PDB file of C-alpha atoms and ligand atoms in Angstrom:
ATOM      1  CA  MET J 344       1.907 -95.110 153.420  1.00  0.00           C
ATOM      2  CA  HIS J 345       5.550 -94.481 152.474  1.00  0.00           C
ATOM      3  CA  ALA J 346       7.590 -92.288 154.755  1.00  0.00           C
ATOM      4  CA  LYS J 347       8.797 -89.259 152.830  1.00  0.00           C
ATOM      5  CA  GLN J 348      12.234 -89.947 151.459  1.00  0.00           C
ATOM      6  CA  ARG J 349      15.265 -87.755 151.898  1.00  0.00           C
ATOM      7  CA  LEU J 350      15.903 -85.838 148.710  1.00  0.00           C
ATOM      8  CA  THR J 351      18.595 -83.300 147.830  1.00  0.00           C
ATOM      9  CA  ILE J 352      18.624 -81.334 144.594  1.00  0.00           C
ATOM     10  CA  THR J 353      21.479 -78.901 143.971  1.00  0.00           C
ATOM     11  CA  ILE J 354      21.445 -75.974 141.556  1.00  0.00           C
ATOM     12  CA  ASP J 355      24.742 -74.247 140.874  1.00  0.00           C
ATOM     13  CA  GLY J 356      25.954 -71.785 138.292  1.00  0.00           C
ATOM     14  CA  PRO J 357      27.093 -68.203 137.871  1.00  0.00           C
ATOM     15  CA  ALA J 358      25.062 -65.090 138.731  1.00  0.00           C
ATOM     16  CA  GLY J 359      22.356 -64.012 136.297  1.00  0.00           C
ATOM     17  CA  THR J 360      21.267 -67.456 135.120  1.00  0.00           C
ATOM     18  CA  GLY J 361      17.955 -67.246 136.985  1.00  0.00           C
ATOM     19  CA  LYS J 362      19.138 -69.806 139.534  1.00  0.00           C
ATOM     20  CA  SER J 363      17.411 -68.361 142.596  1.00  0.00           C
ATOM     21  CA  THR J 364      14.003 -67.963 141.012  1.00  0.00           C
ATOM     22  CA  THR J 365      14.257 -71.365 139.380  1.00  0.00           C
ATOM     23  CA  ALA J 366      15.359 -73.057 142.596  1.00  0.00           C
ATOM     24  CA  ARG J 367      12.536 -71.481 144.583  1.00  0.00           C
ATOM     25  CA  LEU J 368       9.891 -72.421 142.031  1.00  0.00           C
ATOM     26  CA  VAL J 369      11.137 -75.955 141.509  1.00  0.00           C
ATOM     27  CA  ALA J 370      11.139 -76.457 145.279  1.00  0.00           C
ATOM     28  CA  GLN J 371       7.543 -75.227 145.414  1.00  0.00           C
ATOM     29  CA  ARG J 372       6.422 -77.507 142.579  1.00  0.00           C
ATOM     30  CA  LEU J 373       8.044 -80.583 144.035  1.00  0.00           C
ATOM     31  CA  GLY J 374       7.048 -79.828 147.618  1.00  0.00           C
ATOM     32  CA  LEU J 375      10.634 -79.405 148.864  1.00  0.00           C
ATOM     33  CA  GLU J 376      12.247 -76.713 150.993  1.00  0.00           C
ATOM     34  CA  PHE J 377      14.615 -74.140 149.494  1.00  0.00           C
ATOM     35  CA  LEU J 378      18.050 -73.068 150.702  1.00  0.00           C
ATOM     36  CA  ASP J 379      19.585 -69.875 149.256  1.00  0.00           C
ATOM     37  CA  THR J 380      23.264 -70.234 150.154  1.00  0.00           C
ATOM     38  CA  GLY J 381      24.134 -66.930 148.468  1.00  0.00           C
ATOM     39  CA  ALA J 382      22.089 -65.260 151.218  1.00  0.00           C
ATOM     40  CA  MET J 383      24.430 -66.837 153.777  1.00  0.00           C
ATOM     41  CA  TYR J 384      27.518 -65.366 152.049  1.00  0.00           C
ATOM     42  CA  ARG J 385      25.697 -62.045 151.843  1.00  0.00           C
ATOM     43  CA  ALA J 386      24.829 -62.152 155.555  1.00  0.00           C
ATOM     44  CA  ALA J 387      28.463 -62.939 156.367  1.00  0.00           C
ATOM     45  CA  ALA J 388      29.459 -59.907 154.286  1.00  0.00           C
ATOM     46  CA  LEU J 389      26.939 -57.722 156.110  1.00  0.00           C
ATOM     47  CA  ILE J 390      28.405 -58.770 159.461  1.00  0.00           C
ATOM     48  CA  ALA J 391      31.908 -57.935 158.238  1.00  0.00           C
ATOM     49  CA  LEU J 392      30.786 -54.542 156.888  1.00  0.00           C
ATOM     50  CA  GLU J 393      28.908 -53.604 160.060  1.00  0.00           C
ATOM     51  CA  GLN J 394      31.929 -54.461 162.176  1.00  0.00           C
ATOM     52  CA  ARG J 395      34.247 -52.695 159.734  1.00  0.00           C
ATOM     53  CA  LEU J 396      36.432 -55.778 159.399  1.00  0.00           C
ATOM     54  CA  ASP J 397      39.169 -56.194 156.827  1.00  0.00           C
ATOM     55  CA  LEU J 398      37.393 -58.206 154.092  1.00  0.00           C
ATOM     56  CA  THR J 399      40.577 -60.161 153.392  1.00  0.00           C
ATOM     57  CA  ASP J 400      41.089 -61.255 157.024  1.00  0.00           C
ATOM     58  CA  GLY J 401      39.706 -64.817 156.993  1.00  0.00           C
ATOM     59  CA  PRO J 402      40.033 -65.659 160.695  1.00  0.00           C
ATOM     60  CA  ALA J 403      38.523 -62.332 161.855  1.00  0.00           C
ATOM     61  CA  VAL J 404      35.549 -62.513 159.474  1.00  0.00           C
ATOM     62  CA  ALA J 405      34.978 -66.193 160.285  1.00  0.00           C
ATOM     63  CA  LEU J 406      34.930 -65.484 164.029  1.00  0.00           C
ATOM     64  CA  ALA J 407      32.445 -62.635 163.582  1.00  0.00           C
ATOM     65  CA  VAL J 408      30.242 -64.843 161.381  1.00  0.00           C
ATOM     66  CA  GLU J 409      30.204 -67.552 164.035  1.00  0.00           C
ATOM     67  CA  ARG J 410      29.314 -65.028 166.711  1.00  0.00           C
ATOM     68  CA  GLY J 411      26.553 -63.515 164.564  1.00  0.00           C
ATOM     69  CA  ALA J 412      24.782 -66.905 164.607  1.00  0.00           C
ATOM     70  CA  MET J 413      22.773 -66.601 161.396  1.00  0.00           C
ATOM     71  CA  CYS J 414      19.677 -68.722 160.916  1.00  0.00           C
ATOM     72  CA  PHE J 415      16.677 -68.951 158.624  1.00  0.00           C
ATOM     73  CA  ASP J 416      13.034 -68.512 159.509  1.00  0.00           C
ATOM     74  CA  TRP J 417      11.675 -71.527 157.630  1.00  0.00           C
ATOM     75  CA  ALA J 418       8.084 -70.548 158.341  1.00  0.00           C
ATOM     76  CA  ALA J 419       8.407 -67.864 155.635  1.00  0.00           C
ATOM     77  CA  ASP J 420       8.439 -68.672 151.907  1.00  0.00           C
ATOM     78  CA  PRO J 421      11.117 -68.025 150.814  1.00  0.00           C
ATOM     79  CA  PRO J 422      12.816 -68.351 154.226  1.00  0.00           C
ATOM     80  CA  ARG J 423      14.020 -65.092 155.828  1.00  0.00           C
ATOM     81  CA  LEU J 424      17.557 -64.695 157.132  1.00  0.00           C
ATOM     82  CA  LEU J 425      18.062 -63.643 160.742  1.00  0.00           C
ATOM     83  CA  LEU J 426      21.156 -62.721 162.694  1.00  0.00           C
ATOM     84  CA  THR J 427      20.443 -63.818 166.227  1.00  0.00           C
ATOM     85  CA  ARG J 428      23.229 -62.124 168.203  1.00  0.00           C
ATOM     86  CA  PRO J 429      23.495 -59.791 169.987  1.00  0.00           C
ATOM     87  CA  ARG J 430      19.700 -59.665 169.441  1.00  0.00           C
ATOM     88  CA  PRO J 431      17.576 -61.324 166.747  1.00  0.00           C
ATOM     89  CA  ARG J 432      16.963 -59.201 163.645  1.00  0.00           C
ATOM     90  CA  ASP J 433      15.748 -59.944 160.137  1.00  0.00           C
ATOM     91  CA  VAL J 434      18.420 -58.710 157.678  1.00  0.00           C
ATOM     92  CA  THR J 435      16.904 -60.187 154.493  1.00  0.00           C
ATOM     93  CA  ASP J 436      16.018 -56.834 152.920  1.00  0.00           C
ATOM     94  CA  ARG J 437      19.559 -55.523 153.344  1.00  0.00           C
ATOM     95  CA  LEU J 438      21.247 -58.478 151.603  1.00  0.00           C
ATOM     96  CA  ARG J 439      20.710 -57.323 147.989  1.00  0.00           C
ATOM     97  CA  ASP J 440      22.200 -53.838 148.506  1.00  0.00           C
ATOM     98  CA  GLY J 441      25.201 -52.971 146.331  1.00  0.00           C
ATOM     99  CA  ASP J 442      27.738 -52.735 149.161  1.00  0.00           C
ATOM    100  CA  VAL J 443      26.733 -56.163 150.501  1.00  0.00           C
ATOM    101  CA  THR J 444      26.818 -57.712 147.014  1.00  0.00           C
ATOM    102  CA  LEU J 445      30.335 -56.401 146.434  1.00  0.00           C
ATOM    103  CA  ALA J 446      31.612 -57.447 149.867  1.00  0.00           C
ATOM    104  CA  SER J 447      30.048 -60.916 149.537  1.00  0.00           C
ATOM    105  CA  SER J 448      32.166 -61.670 146.516  1.00  0.00           C
ATOM    106  CA  SER J 449      35.314 -60.762 148.562  1.00  0.00           C
ATOM    107  CA  ILE J 450      34.476 -62.774 151.645  1.00  0.00           C
ATOM    108  CA  ALA J 451      33.399 -65.767 149.498  1.00  0.00           C
ATOM    109  CA  ARG J 452      37.117 -66.175 148.725  1.00  0.00           C
ATOM    110  CA  LEU J 453      38.043 -66.743 152.378  1.00  0.00           C
ATOM    111  CA  PRO J 454      38.533 -70.465 153.141  1.00  0.00           C
ATOM    112  CA  GLU J 455      37.777 -69.917 156.862  1.00  0.00           C
ATOM    113  CA  VAL J 456      34.394 -68.396 156.040  1.00  0.00           C
ATOM    114  CA  ARG J 457      33.571 -71.072 153.457  1.00  0.00           C
ATOM    115  CA  ALA J 458      34.358 -73.816 155.991  1.00  0.00           C
ATOM    116  CA  ILE J 459      31.851 -72.385 158.476  1.00  0.00           C
ATOM    117  CA  LEU J 460      29.122 -71.879 155.906  1.00  0.00           C
ATOM    118  CA  VAL J 461      29.613 -75.300 154.296  1.00  0.00           C
ATOM    119  CA  ALA J 462      29.281 -76.957 157.733  1.00  0.00           C
ATOM    120  CA  ALA J 463      26.168 -74.866 158.448  1.00  0.00           C
ATOM    121  CA  GLN J 464      24.637 -75.881 155.093  1.00  0.00           C
ATOM    122  CA  ARG J 465      25.192 -79.574 155.870  1.00  0.00           C
ATOM    123  CA  ARG J 466      23.535 -79.166 159.262  1.00  0.00           C
ATOM    124  CA  LEU J 467      20.598 -77.414 157.602  1.00  0.00           C
ATOM    125  CA  ARG J 468      20.199 -80.296 155.168  1.00  0.00           C
ATOM    126  CA  ASP J 469      20.099 -82.706 158.132  1.00  0.00           C
ATOM    127  CA  GLU J 470      17.288 -80.640 159.635  1.00  0.00           C
ATOM    128  CA  HIS J 471      15.498 -80.164 156.283  1.00  0.00           C
ATOM    129  CA  PRO J 472      16.131 -83.446 154.463  1.00  0.00           C
ATOM    130  CA  ARG J 473      13.970 -82.639 151.424  1.00  0.00           C
ATOM    131  CA  LEU J 474      15.825 -79.703 149.993  1.00  0.00           C
ATOM    132  CA  VAL J 475      16.649 -77.740 146.856  1.00  0.00           C
ATOM    133  CA  SER J 476      19.958 -76.039 147.611  1.00  0.00           C
ATOM    134  CA  GLU J 477      21.218 -73.276 145.367  1.00  0.00           C
ATOM    135  CA  GLY J 478      24.676 -71.697 145.121  1.00  0.00           C
ATOM    136  CA  ARG J 479      28.067 -72.122 143.483  1.00  0.00           C
ATOM    137  CA  ASP J 480      29.465 -75.237 145.158  1.00  0.00           C
ATOM    138  CA  GLN J 481      26.423 -77.174 146.318  1.00  0.00           C
ATOM    139  CA  GLY J 482      26.812 -80.156 143.984  1.00  0.00           C
ATOM    140  CA  SER J 483      30.599 -80.105 143.832  1.00  0.00           C
ATOM    141  CA  VAL J 484      31.602 -79.550 147.477  1.00  0.00           C
ATOM    142  CA  VAL J 485      28.721 -79.353 149.925  1.00  0.00           C
ATOM    143  CA  PHE J 486      26.435 -82.184 148.785  1.00  0.00           C
ATOM    144  CA  PRO J 487      28.394 -84.463 146.450  1.00  0.00           C
ATOM    145  CA  ASP J 488      25.817 -87.121 147.383  1.00  0.00           C
ATOM    146  CA  ALA J 489      22.879 -85.058 146.020  1.00  0.00           C
ATOM    147  CA  ASP J 490      20.194 -87.026 144.174  1.00  0.00           C
ATOM    148  CA  VAL J 491      20.089 -84.655 141.204  1.00  0.00           C
ATOM    149  CA  LYS J 492      22.598 -81.889 140.416  1.00  0.00           C
ATOM    150  CA  PHE J 493      22.002 -79.029 138.029  1.00  0.00           C
ATOM    151  CA  PHE J 494      24.344 -76.454 136.595  1.00  0.00           C
ATOM    152  CA  LEU J 495      22.617 -73.461 135.024  1.00  0.00           C
ATOM    153  CA  ASP J 496      24.621 -71.378 132.594  1.00  0.00           C
ATOM    154  CA  ALA J 497      24.028 -68.549 130.105  1.00  0.00           C
ATOM    155  CA  THR J 498      26.213 -66.257 128.012  1.00  0.00           C
ATOM    156  CA  PRO J 499      27.653 -63.261 129.897  1.00  0.00           C
ATOM    157  CA  GLU J 500      25.704 -60.987 127.531  1.00  0.00           C
ATOM    158  CA  ALA J 501      22.366 -62.617 128.385  1.00  0.00           C
ATOM    159  CA  ARG J 502      23.163 -62.432 132.087  1.00  0.00           C
ATOM    160  CA  ALA J 503      24.125 -58.742 131.855  1.00  0.00           C
ATOM    161  CA  ARG J 504      20.875 -58.038 129.984  1.00  0.00           C
ATOM    162  CA  ARG J 505      18.783 -59.769 132.674  1.00  0.00           C
ATOM    163  CA  ARG J 506      20.550 -57.858 135.420  1.00  0.00           C
ATOM    164  CA  ALA J 507      20.003 -54.598 133.519  1.00  0.00           C
ATOM    165  CA  ASP J 508      16.283 -55.390 133.163  1.00  0.00           C
ATOM    166  CA  GLN J 509      16.037 -56.082 136.912  1.00  0.00           C
ATOM    167  CA  LEU J 510      17.749 -52.792 137.779  1.00  0.00           C
ATOM    168  CA  ARG J 511      15.565 -50.837 135.351  1.00  0.00           C
ATOM    169  CA  ALA J 512      12.466 -52.462 136.811  1.00  0.00           C
ATOM    170  CA  ALA J 513      13.671 -51.276 140.224  1.00  0.00           C
ATOM    171  CA  GLY J 514      13.942 -47.744 138.808  1.00  0.00           C
ATOM    172  CA  GLN J 515      17.749 -47.651 138.839  1.00  0.00           C
ATOM    173  CA  GLY J 516      20.090 -46.292 136.165  1.00  0.00           C
ATOM    174  CA  VAL J 517      22.010 -48.897 134.154  1.00  0.00           C
ATOM    175  CA  ASP J 518      25.353 -49.050 132.374  1.00  0.00           C
ATOM    176  CA  GLU J 519      25.102 -52.333 130.455  1.00  0.00           C
ATOM    177  CA  GLU J 520      28.737 -52.372 129.329  1.00  0.00           C
ATOM    178  CA  ARG J 521      29.903 -51.993 132.878  1.00  0.00           C
ATOM    179  CA  LEU J 522      27.532 -54.726 134.042  1.00  0.00           C
ATOM    180  CA  LEU J 523      28.954 -57.054 131.410  1.00  0.00           C
ATOM    181  CA  ARG J 524      32.524 -56.268 132.485  1.00  0.00           C
ATOM    182  CA  GLU J 525      31.627 -56.900 136.140  1.00  0.00           C
ATOM    183  CA  ILE J 526      30.001 -60.225 135.286  1.00  0.00           C
ATOM    184  CA  ILE J 527      33.047 -61.387 133.348  1.00  0.00           C
ATOM    185  CA  GLU J 528      35.343 -60.345 136.226  1.00  0.00           C
ATOM    186  CA  ARG J 529      33.130 -61.999 138.854  1.00  0.00           C
ATOM    187  CA  ASP J 530      33.018 -65.229 136.808  1.00  0.00           C
ATOM    188  CA  ALA J 531      36.787 -65.328 136.604  1.00  0.00           C
ATOM    189  CA  ALA J 532      37.068 -64.767 140.381  1.00  0.00           C
ATOM    190  CA  ASP J 533      34.437 -67.450 141.119  1.00  0.00           C
ATOM    191  CA  ARG J 534      36.007 -70.006 138.783  1.00  0.00           C
ATOM    192  CA  ASN J 535      39.593 -69.434 139.845  1.00  0.00           C
ATOM    193  CA  ARG J 536      39.358 -69.231 143.626  1.00  0.00           C
ATOM    194  CA  ALA J 537      41.248 -71.913 145.508  1.00  0.00           C
ATOM    195  CA  THR J 538      38.408 -73.006 147.817  1.00  0.00           C
ATOM    196  CA  GLY J 539      34.992 -73.985 146.463  1.00  0.00           C
ATOM    197  CA  PRO J 540      35.512 -72.709 142.909  1.00  0.00           C
ATOM    198  CA  LEU J 541      32.575 -72.614 140.516  1.00  0.00           C
ATOM    199  CA  ILE J 542      32.874 -75.853 138.533  1.00  0.00           C
ATOM    200  CA  VAL J 543      30.461 -78.158 136.749  1.00  0.00           C
ATOM    201  CA  PRO J 544      30.151 -81.381 138.775  1.00  0.00           C
ATOM    202  CA  ASP J 545      30.745 -84.479 136.600  1.00  0.00           C
ATOM    203  CA  ASP J 546      27.271 -85.835 137.120  1.00  0.00           C
ATOM    204  CA  ALA J 547      25.401 -82.522 136.762  1.00  0.00           C
ATOM    205  CA  VAL J 548      22.638 -81.826 134.260  1.00  0.00           C
ATOM    206  CA  VAL J 549      23.807 -78.670 132.454  1.00  0.00           C
ATOM    207  CA  ILE J 550      21.109 -76.291 131.219  1.00  0.00           C
ATOM    208  CA  ASP J 551      21.945 -73.287 129.065  1.00  0.00           C
ATOM    209  CA  THR J 552      19.264 -70.728 129.935  1.00  0.00           C
ATOM    210  CA  THR J 553      20.374 -68.089 127.375  1.00  0.00           C
ATOM    211  CA  ASP J 554      17.323 -68.500 125.143  1.00  0.00           C
ATOM    212  CA  LEU J 555      14.897 -70.020 127.645  1.00  0.00           C
ATOM    213  CA  SER J 556      12.126 -68.416 129.679  1.00  0.00           C
ATOM    214  CA  HIS J 557      11.791 -69.158 133.412  1.00  0.00           C
ATOM    215  CA  GLU J 558       8.917 -71.465 132.580  1.00  0.00           C
ATOM    216  CA  GLN J 559      11.027 -73.413 130.075  1.00  0.00           C
ATOM    217  CA  VAL J 560      13.927 -73.741 132.512  1.00  0.00           C
ATOM    218  CA  LEU J 561      11.546 -74.937 135.184  1.00  0.00           C
ATOM    219  CA  ALA J 562      10.002 -77.509 132.856  1.00  0.00           C
ATOM    220  CA  ALA J 563      13.469 -78.799 131.894  1.00  0.00           C
ATOM    221  CA  LEU J 564      14.448 -79.195 135.549  1.00  0.00           C
ATOM    222  CA  GLU J 565      11.233 -80.912 136.482  1.00  0.00           C
ATOM    223  CA  ARG J 566      11.580 -83.326 133.552  1.00  0.00           C
ATOM    224  CA  ALA J 567      15.159 -84.164 134.545  1.00  0.00           C
ATOM    225  CA  VAL J 568      14.213 -84.747 138.195  1.00  0.00           C
ATOM    226  CA  ARG J 569      11.309 -87.012 137.306  1.00  0.00           C
ATOM    227  CA  ALA J 570      13.403 -88.887 134.724  1.00  0.00           C
ATOM    228  CA  ARG J 571      16.040 -89.606 137.358  1.00  0.00           C
ATOM    229  CA  LEU J 572      13.820 -90.271 140.322  1.00  0.00           C
ATOM    230  CA  GLY J 573      10.405 -91.207 139.014  1.00  0.00           C
ATOM    231  CA  PRO J 574       7.370 -89.742 140.798  1.00  0.00           C
ATOM    232  CA  ILE J 575       8.368 -87.618 143.786  1.00  0.00           C
ATOM    233  CA  ARG J 576       6.941 -88.948 147.017  1.00  0.00           C
TER     234      ARG J 576
HETATM  235  O1  LIG D1199      24.113 -66.088 144.481  1.00  0.00           O
HETATM  236  P1  LIG D1199      24.424 -64.734 145.169  1.00  0.00           P
HETATM  237  O2  LIG D1199      24.666 -63.619 144.183  1.00  0.00           O
HETATM  238  O3  LIG D1199      23.410 -64.368 146.188  1.00  0.00           O
HETATM  239  O4  LIG D1199      25.819 -64.976 145.939  1.00  0.00           O
HETATM  240  C1  LIG D1199      26.459 -63.955 146.682  1.00  0.00           C
HETATM  241  C2  LIG D1199      27.968 -64.181 146.677  1.00  0.00           C
HETATM  242  O5  LIG D1199      28.311 -65.372 147.374  1.00  0.00           O
HETATM  243  C3  LIG D1199      28.570 -64.311 145.273  1.00  0.00           C
HETATM  244  O6  LIG D1199      29.770 -63.553 145.224  1.00  0.00           O
HETATM  245  C4  LIG D1199      28.893 -65.780 145.136  1.00  0.00           C
HETATM  246  C5  LIG D1199      29.069 -66.246 146.552  1.00  0.00           C
HETATM  247  N1  LIG D1199      28.589 -67.616 146.780  1.00  0.00           N
HETATM  248  C6  LIG D1199      29.516 -68.613 146.902  1.00  0.00           C
HETATM  249  O7  LIG D1199      30.710 -68.358 146.772  1.00  0.00           O
HETATM  250  N2  LIG D1199      29.107 -69.878 147.179  1.00  0.00           N
HETATM  251  C7  LIG D1199      27.799 -70.172 147.314  1.00  0.00           C
HETATM  252  N3  LIG D1199      27.419 -71.418 147.588  1.00  0.00           N
HETATM  253  C8  LIG D1199      26.830 -69.143 147.187  1.00  0.00           C
HETATM  254  C9  LIG D1199      27.260 -67.865 146.901  1.00  0.00           C
END
């Protein structure tokens, strides 16, 4: 029997392209593990908020993030995020709150924080060598050696609409124009930051999800992976 090969698939792209869901499902279908790197930036933001740190102070936030010692519980699907110090606690349910979302986009600009999280992501890949890793910089910076790289995109309008649908489904009020403005601003910040900007890696498969269902996106990814790698062992 063949030993299972190492295999890294990266999925990058802006918010609202369905990246997380797609990454989780493609990992399930191919029998790989799934790393949500956005959750790590969100956990870093939560640490900074709880300690009332200045969200522009790179060294202070980075030190607190190191001390917080985040880790995933890989027994859960999708994995849960824990902060282990001063005592272990599962913070997963807090990570999607509005204040954490906003703060995560600030602390994602800090090179000191990115350096820590990039190193942590590489260690995680060593421990989980068959991995679908999803984020903004996974193919470009963190795993330039990935076997298959994807970049999911969609028009800002489609992404705002999806976000609005999610919020409505969660029973929240929605201002679609404001959502669209926020998405355009967040894109500009993500694309223009000095460290780990959102870019399309040269060798990435680009998929425009504007007019595709989740199922169609998933099928396109699976086809591309099998075309590049043959049957997955
Ligand atoms: O994908 P998400 O919305 O959970 O990401 C949260 C924030 O972290 C968002 O502002 C983008 C940032 N991020 C990043 O800069 N690099 C990554 N690899 C993942 C997320």
